[in-house]
Short mmCIF file of C-alpha atoms and ligand atoms in Angstrom, two decimals:
data_model
loop_
_atom_site.label_atom_id
_atom_site.label_comp_id
_atom_site.label_asym_id
_atom_site.label_seq_id
_atom_site.Cartn_x
_atom_site.Cartn_y
_atom_site.Cartn_z
CA UNK A 1 0.41 0.26 0.08
CA UNK A 2 1.32 3.06 -0.88
CA UNK A 3 -1.36 5.63 0.82
CA UNK A 4 -0.73 4.46 5.06
CA UNK A 5 -3.70 6.88 5.45
CA UNK A 6 -6.42 5.58 6.84
CA UNK A 7 -9.86 6.37 4.98
CA UNK A 8 -13.31 6.00 5.98
CA UNK A 9 -16.75 7.13 5.12
CA UNK A 10 -20.47 6.02 4.97
CA UNK A 11 -22.16 4.37 1.21
CA UNK A 12 -26.22 4.48 1.55
CA UNK A 13 -27.79 1.77 -0.25
CA UNK A 14 -30.79 3.29 -1.85
CA UNK A 15 -33.69 1.10 -3.96
CA UNK A 16 -37.24 0.61 -4.56
CA UNK A 17 -38.23 -2.45 -1.85
CA UNK A 18 -37.11 -5.34 -3.04
CA UNK A 19 -34.07 -4.38 -5.33
CA UNK A 20 -31.65 -6.29 -3.09
CA UNK A 21 -29.74 -3.93 -0.11
CA UNK A 22 -30.40 -6.40 2.42
CA UNK A 23 -28.56 -9.33 -0.11
CA UNK A 24 -26.16 -6.84 -1.81
CA UNK A 25 -25.00 -5.68 2.47
CA UNK A 26 -24.63 -9.06 3.71
CA UNK A 27 -23.42 -9.79 -0.01
CA UNK A 28 -20.38 -6.98 0.62
CA UNK A 29 -19.77 -7.88 4.81
CA UNK A 30 -19.46 -11.61 4.06
CA UNK A 31 -22.10 -12.49 6.42
CA UNK A 32 -25.26 -11.80 7.33
CA UNK A 33 -26.41 -8.74 8.63
CA UNK A 34 -29.43 -8.07 7.11
CA UNK A 35 -32.47 -10.20 6.73
CA UNK A 36 -34.24 -11.06 3.89
CA UNK A 37 -37.69 -12.12 2.37
CA UNK A 38 -39.18 -12.37 -1.16
CA UNK A 39 -42.16 -9.77 0.89
CA UNK A 40 -41.66 -6.23 0.66
CA UNK A 41 -40.25 -4.14 3.65
CA UNK A 42 -39.15 -6.86 5.69
CA UNK A 43 -36.08 -4.64 6.44
CA UNK A 44 -37.49 -1.97 8.92
CA UNK A 45 -34.41 -0.55 11.02
CA UNK A 46 -31.57 1.59 9.37
CA UNK A 47 -29.13 -1.11 9.70
CA UNK A 48 -24.84 -1.39 9.05
CA UNK A 49 -22.31 -3.12 7.85
CA UNK A 50 -19.40 -2.73 7.56
CA UNK A 51 -16.69 -3.39 5.46
CA UNK A 52 -12.75 -3.11 5.93
CA UNK A 53 -11.03 -2.85 2.14
CA UNK A 54 -6.90 -1.92 2.94
CA UNK A 55 -6.80 0.96 5.02
CA UNK A 56 -10.44 1.90 4.62
CA UNK A 57 -13.48 1.40 6.13
CA UNK A 58 -16.65 1.07 4.49
CA UNK A 59 -19.68 1.65 6.06
CA UNK A 60 -22.69 0.64 4.35
CA UNK A 61 -26.07 1.53 5.65
CA UNK A 62 -29.13 -0.93 4.52
CA UNK A 63 -32.38 1.20 4.15
CA UNK A 64 -35.67 0.49 4.33
CA UNK A 65 -37.56 0.28 0.80
CA UNK A 66 -38.26 4.47 0.43
CA UNK A 67 -42.18 4.20 -0.85
CA UNK A 68 -44.94 6.94 0.18
CA UNK A 69 -46.25 6.11 3.51
CA UNK A 70 -49.25 6.56 4.52
CA UNK A 71 -49.37 4.72 8.44
CA UNK A 72 -46.70 5.20 11.03
CA UNK A 73 -44.58 2.27 11.24
CA UNK A 74 -43.86 3.41 7.01
CA UNK A 75 -43.64 6.73 8.15
CA UNK A 76 -40.20 6.30 10.12
CA UNK A 77 -39.32 3.45 8.35
CA UNK A 78 -39.03 5.90 5.73
CA UNK A 79 -38.29 8.86 7.81
CA UNK A 80 -35.03 6.32 8.47
CA UNK A 81 -34.15 5.78 4.76
CA UNK A 82 -33.93 9.63 3.69
CA UNK A 83 -31.90 10.10 6.82
CA UNK A 84 -29.80 7.39 5.70
CA UNK A 85 -28.97 8.48 2.66
CA UNK A 86 -27.82 11.91 3.22
CA UNK A 87 -25.70 11.52 5.83
CA UNK A 88 -23.96 9.52 3.59
CA UNK A 89 -20.72 10.16 1.49
CA UNK A 90 -21.99 8.59 -1.54
CA UNK A 91 -25.22 6.84 -2.59
CA UNK A 92 -25.59 3.80 -3.88
CA UNK A 93 -29.12 3.53 -5.93
CA UNK A 94 -30.20 0.12 -6.16
CA UNK A 95 -32.45 -1.35 -9.27
CA UNK A 96 -34.32 -4.42 -9.56
CA UNK A 97 -33.20 -4.90 -13.45
CA UNK A 98 -36.42 -7.17 -13.79
CA UNK A 99 -39.01 -4.82 -12.35
CA UNK A 100 -36.84 -1.98 -14.23
CA UNK A 101 -37.25 1.71 -14.03
CA UNK A 102 -40.72 1.04 -11.82
CA UNK A 103 -42.92 4.12 -10.07
CA UNK A 104 -40.92 3.04 -6.79
CA UNK A 105 -37.35 3.99 -8.42
CA UNK A 106 -39.29 7.03 -10.23
CA UNK A 107 -40.12 8.88 -6.53
CA UNK A 108 -36.29 8.25 -5.21
CA UNK A 109 -34.65 9.62 -8.68
CA UNK A 110 -37.15 12.58 -8.30
CA UNK A 111 -35.90 12.87 -4.73
CA UNK A 112 -32.32 13.11 -5.86
CA UNK A 113 -33.48 15.62 -8.74
CA UNK A 114 -34.73 18.09 -6.28
CA UNK A 115 -31.32 17.69 -4.12
CA UNK A 116 -29.30 18.22 -6.81
CA UNK A 117 -27.67 14.72 -5.78
CA UNK A 118 -25.76 12.44 -7.41
CA UNK A 119 -25.86 8.58 -7.03
CA UNK A 120 -23.48 5.41 -8.06
CA UNK A 121 -25.86 3.23 -9.67
CA UNK A 122 -25.97 -0.28 -9.47
CA UNK A 123 -27.99 -2.71 -11.99
CA UNK A 124 -29.34 -5.60 -10.00
CA UNK A 125 -30.55 -9.27 -10.52
CA UNK A 126 -28.80 -9.10 -13.96
CA UNK A 127 -28.94 -13.09 -13.25
CA UNK A 128 -32.42 -12.63 -14.23
CA UNK A 129 -32.45 -10.43 -17.21
CA UNK A 130 -31.38 -10.49 -21.29
CA UNK A 131 -28.12 -8.11 -21.98
CA UNK A 132 -30.12 -5.84 -24.21
CA UNK A 133 -32.70 -5.20 -21.87
CA UNK A 134 -29.75 -4.07 -19.35
CA UNK A 135 -28.49 -1.64 -21.75
CA UNK A 136 -31.53 -0.32 -22.16
CA UNK A 137 -32.51 0.44 -17.94
CA UNK A 138 -28.79 1.60 -18.31
CA UNK A 139 -29.72 4.36 -21.05
CA UNK A 140 -32.63 5.29 -19.31
CA UNK A 141 -31.73 5.78 -15.97
CA UNK A 142 -28.28 7.65 -16.88
CA UNK A 143 -30.84 9.96 -18.93
CA UNK A 144 -31.94 11.57 -15.76
CA UNK A 145 -29.05 13.13 -14.96
CA UNK A 146 -28.49 11.61 -11.34
CA UNK A 147 -26.27 8.64 -12.15
CA UNK A 148 -22.43 8.90 -11.90
CA UNK A 149 -20.88 5.57 -12.36
CA UNK A 150 -22.76 2.09 -13.77
CA UNK A 151 -22.68 -1.22 -12.50
CA UNK A 152 -24.41 -4.55 -13.34
CA UNK A 153 -24.37 -7.02 -10.66
CA UNK A 154 -25.89 -10.04 -8.85
CA UNK A 155 -26.14 -9.27 -5.24
CA UNK A 156 -27.24 -12.95 -4.59
CA UNK A 157 -24.44 -14.70 -6.96
CA UNK A 158 -21.70 -11.73 -6.10
CA UNK A 159 -20.93 -11.12 -9.79
CA UNK A 160 -19.78 -7.39 -10.24
CA UNK A 161 -20.11 -6.58 -6.62
CA UNK A 162 -16.11 -6.23 -6.21
CA UNK A 163 -15.98 -3.87 -8.84
CA UNK A 164 -19.06 -1.55 -7.20
CA UNK A 165 -17.24 -2.21 -3.81
CA UNK A 166 -13.79 -0.98 -5.65
CA UNK A 167 -15.45 2.51 -6.58
CA UNK A 168 -17.22 2.91 -3.55
CA UNK A 169 -14.08 2.43 -1.43
CA UNK A 170 -12.04 5.12 -3.61
CA UNK A 171 -14.74 7.42 -2.25
CA UNK A 172 -14.53 7.02 1.06
CA UNK A 173 -12.38 11.02 2.40
CA UNK A 174 -9.40 10.30 4.65
CA UNK A 175 -10.01 9.67 8.24
CA UNK A 176 -9.65 7.45 11.11
CA UNK A 177 -11.89 4.65 11.34
CA UNK A 178 -15.17 4.86 13.11
CA UNK A 179 -15.90 1.01 14.40
CA UNK A 180 -13.40 -1.41 15.40
CA UNK A 181 -11.34 -3.24 13.20
CA UNK A 182 -13.70 -6.63 13.65
CA UNK A 183 -17.11 -5.27 13.86
CA UNK A 184 -19.51 -5.89 11.16
CA UNK A 185 -22.36 -4.51 12.38
CA UNK A 186 -23.47 -1.92 14.55
CA UNK A 187 -27.02 -3.63 15.55
CA UNK A 188 -26.78 -5.47 18.65
CA UNK A 189 -26.72 -9.11 18.88
CA UNK A 190 -30.28 -9.51 20.74
CA UNK A 191 -31.62 -7.24 17.94
CA UNK A 192 -30.22 -9.18 15.24
CA UNK A 193 -31.30 -12.41 16.77
CA UNK A 194 -34.95 -10.96 16.86
CA UNK A 195 -34.39 -9.75 13.65
CA UNK A 196 -33.70 -13.58 12.53
CA UNK A 197 -36.94 -15.15 14.53
CA UNK A 198 -38.70 -12.28 12.11
CA UNK A 199 -37.22 -13.38 9.11
CA UNK A 200 -38.24 -17.22 9.88
CA UNK A 201 -41.46 -16.04 10.40
CA UNK A 202 -41.97 -14.17 6.91
CA UNK A 203 -39.99 -17.36 5.15
CA UNK A 204 -43.00 -19.43 6.79
CA UNK A 205 -46.09 -17.58 6.86
CA UNK A 206 -45.76 -15.74 3.95
CA UNK A 207 -49.45 -14.94 2.84
CA UNK A 208 -50.92 -15.48 6.40
CA UNK A 209 -48.81 -13.69 8.28
CA UNK A 210 -49.31 -10.17 8.95
CA UNK A 211 -46.49 -7.54 8.25
CA UNK A 212 -47.14 -5.87 11.47
CA UNK A 213 -46.10 -8.59 13.20
CA UNK A 214 -42.58 -8.24 15.56
CA UNK A 215 -40.48 -9.89 17.39
CA UNK A 216 -38.38 -8.90 20.74
CA UNK A 217 -35.27 -10.54 22.46
CA UNK A 218 -36.55 -10.44 26.51
CA UNK A 219 -33.96 -12.38 27.90
CA UNK A 220 -30.33 -13.23 27.06
CA UNK A 221 -29.04 -15.90 29.33
CA UNK A 222 -25.05 -16.71 28.61
CA UNK A 223 -24.33 -19.69 30.38
CA UNK A 224 -21.56 -21.60 31.92
CA UNK A 225 -20.64 -24.29 29.21
CA UNK A 226 -20.84 -21.16 26.74
CA UNK A 227 -24.20 -21.71 25.38
CA UNK A 228 -26.51 -19.11 25.47
CA UNK A 229 -30.44 -19.02 26.29
CA UNK A 230 -32.49 -16.90 24.27
CA UNK A 231 -35.62 -15.91 24.94
CA UNK A 232 -38.16 -13.86 22.25
CA UNK A 233 -41.81 -12.66 22.26
CA UNK A 234 -43.68 -12.12 19.00
CA UNK A 235 -45.98 -9.53 19.07
CA UNK A 236 -49.32 -10.18 17.00
CA UNK A 237 -52.23 -7.64 16.97
CA UNK A 238 -55.24 -10.89 17.01
CA UNK A 239 -56.27 -13.63 18.45
CA UNK A 240 -56.37 -15.99 14.65
CA UNK A 241 -52.70 -14.23 14.40
CA UNK A 242 -50.91 -16.33 17.98
CA UNK A 243 -53.13 -19.61 16.39
CA UNK A 244 -51.31 -19.23 12.85
CA UNK A 245 -48.03 -19.12 14.24
CA UNK A 246 -48.60 -21.65 17.19
CA UNK A 247 -49.98 -23.86 14.44
CA UNK A 248 -51.03 -27.54 15.17
CA UNK A 249 -50.38 -28.57 18.94
CA UNK A 250 -47.36 -26.36 18.54
CA UNK A 251 -46.12 -27.72 15.57
CA UNK A 252 -45.62 -23.63 13.40
CA UNK A 253 -43.80 -22.26 16.26
CA UNK A 254 -41.62 -25.12 16.82
CA UNK A 255 -40.76 -25.45 13.62
CA UNK A 256 -39.86 -21.57 13.32
CA UNK A 257 -38.01 -21.81 16.94
CA UNK A 258 -35.88 -24.46 14.86
CA UNK A 259 -34.86 -22.50 12.15
CA UNK A 260 -34.26 -19.50 13.86
CA UNK A 261 -32.08 -21.72 16.60
CA UNK A 262 -30.04 -22.95 13.13
CA UNK A 263 -29.66 -19.89 11.44
CA UNK A 264 -28.08 -17.84 15.20
CA UNK A 265 -26.07 -20.89 16.11
CA UNK A 266 -24.27 -19.96 12.78
CA UNK A 267 -24.02 -16.62 13.28
CA UNK A 268 -22.99 -16.21 16.68
CA UNK A 269 -20.95 -19.07 16.43
CA UNK A 270 -22.22 -21.06 19.92
CA UNK A 271 -24.90 -23.42 21.14
CA UNK A 272 -28.48 -21.53 21.49
CA UNK A 273 -31.46 -22.41 23.40
CA UNK A 274 -34.60 -20.50 22.24
CA UNK A 275 -37.52 -20.30 23.30
CA UNK A 276 -40.29 -18.13 21.68
CA UNK A 277 -43.80 -17.03 22.82
CA UNK A 278 -45.99 -15.21 21.58
CA UNK A 279 -48.51 -12.30 22.62
CA UNK A 280 -51.03 -10.36 21.08
CA UNK A 281 -51.21 -6.96 21.57
CA UNK A 282 -53.81 -4.79 19.94
CA UNK A 283 -52.20 -1.87 17.78
CA UNK A 284 -48.63 -2.87 18.62
CA UNK A 285 -48.08 -0.37 15.41
CA UNK A 286 -49.68 2.67 17.70
CA UNK A 287 -47.21 1.92 20.68
CA UNK A 288 -43.08 3.62 21.05
CA UNK A 289 -42.17 1.17 22.65
CA UNK A 290 -42.40 -1.28 19.83
CA UNK A 291 -41.13 1.45 17.97
CA UNK A 292 -38.10 2.30 19.76
CA UNK A 293 -37.45 -1.46 20.50
CA UNK A 294 -36.83 -1.83 16.45
CA UNK A 295 -34.40 1.59 16.74
CA UNK A 296 -37.39 3.82 14.79
CA UNK A 297 -38.82 7.13 15.63
CA UNK A 298 -42.41 7.17 16.74
CA UNK A 299 -43.05 10.37 15.66
CA UNK A 300 -41.62 10.65 12.23
P1 GDP B 1 -34.67 -5.00 -0.33
O1 GDP B 1 -35.99 -5.26 0.07
O2 GDP B 1 -33.76 -4.36 -1.15
O3 GDP B 1 -33.68 -5.01 0.84
O4 GDP B 1 -33.85 -6.64 -0.63
P2 GDP B 1 -33.83 -7.92 -0.51
O5 GDP B 1 -32.65 -8.00 -0.33
O6 GDP B 1 -34.52 -8.71 0.55
O7 GDP B 1 -34.39 -9.14 -1.46
C1 GDP B 1 -35.26 -9.37 -1.95
C2 GDP B 1 -35.44 -9.99 -3.02
O8 GDP B 1 -34.51 -10.58 -3.96
C3 GDP B 1 -34.99 -11.48 -2.00
O9 GDP B 1 -35.81 -12.98 -2.51
C4 GDP B 1 -33.38 -11.91 -2.43
O10 GDP B 1 -33.26 -13.05 -2.35
C5 GDP B 1 -33.95 -11.41 -4.55
N1 GDP B 1 -32.36 -10.83 -4.86
C6 GDP B 1 -31.58 -10.13 -3.93
N2 GDP B 1 -30.95 -9.84 -5.05
C7 GDP B 1 -30.51 -10.78 -6.16
C8 GDP B 1 -30.11 -11.07 -7.35
O11 GDP B 1 -29.43 -10.39 -7.92
N3 GDP B 1 -30.46 -12.45 -8.21
C9 GDP B 1 -31.74 -12.58 -8.29
N4 GDP B 1 -32.23 -13.57 -8.91
N5 GDP B 1 -32.49 -12.68 -7.09
C10 GDP B 1 -31.52 -11.60 -6.27
MG1 MG B 2 -34.02 -5.01 3.13
#
């Protein structure tokens, strides 16, 4: 290395719901720090993923998909997204190649135009789309005047990701590293553990599950043998939702707990004893405490 000075900065990942922001973040960091699901709006709060590239520490901010907010929870997520983008040194706009220049992406591009800012364009999911369509999409997006550079990537299989990484690394300003060198995320382990269980909820109960279910880690007990006992509460809004999550003779919650535990053991590299509970809490979407637990502003 010729340049011995350290560099450090923030890169905001913005894009329509489902564009692949969380998948890209996990791919960049090399481990799961943000949960992913085929359902839109899985990421609720702001999630950081931290990468070291030579002498640069690159801090990626995964934002909730930006969309037009109606309910309080949506507004809080949008506020978290824009605050992530405006604090960043560089913004990466992720566009789903299959969905193309859709209304969500248009709305985001208009915000960039309004604020006179530029973004690095990453056209994602190139594994799903023909070359001609990619070129067309690149042209259309570059005509908006907000694109500084374009990359074709597949966040899922990693193709093109190292070129993107190289480009954003170059944009990192000189400065001290903001995080310890082995830190990959700023999400507390308890919250990550809750997020993992929420991901399994989405994956196992796709249709039936209300997107408004939430999970909180209520207890975290270190055992002498190196294992950890984790207790989590799943909050739903109605009795009928509780029955769905429990399943016949508790079969559903058992499967949920098993899937979550396997992944928690992988991530934390230790044995995990996971205990899941379900509680009906009417209108948790209006409860400031639940927002705080997710790291969101209630009054956004
Ligand atoms: P986010 O809402 O922008 O965070 O999107 P996610 O990262 O949760 O991804 C949404 C869906 O797209 C998930 O089912 C991912 O597996 C899928 N996905 C993400 N990137 C790619 C990709 O490069 N190729 C393909 N085929 N699927 C992808
Ligand atoms: Mg996401």
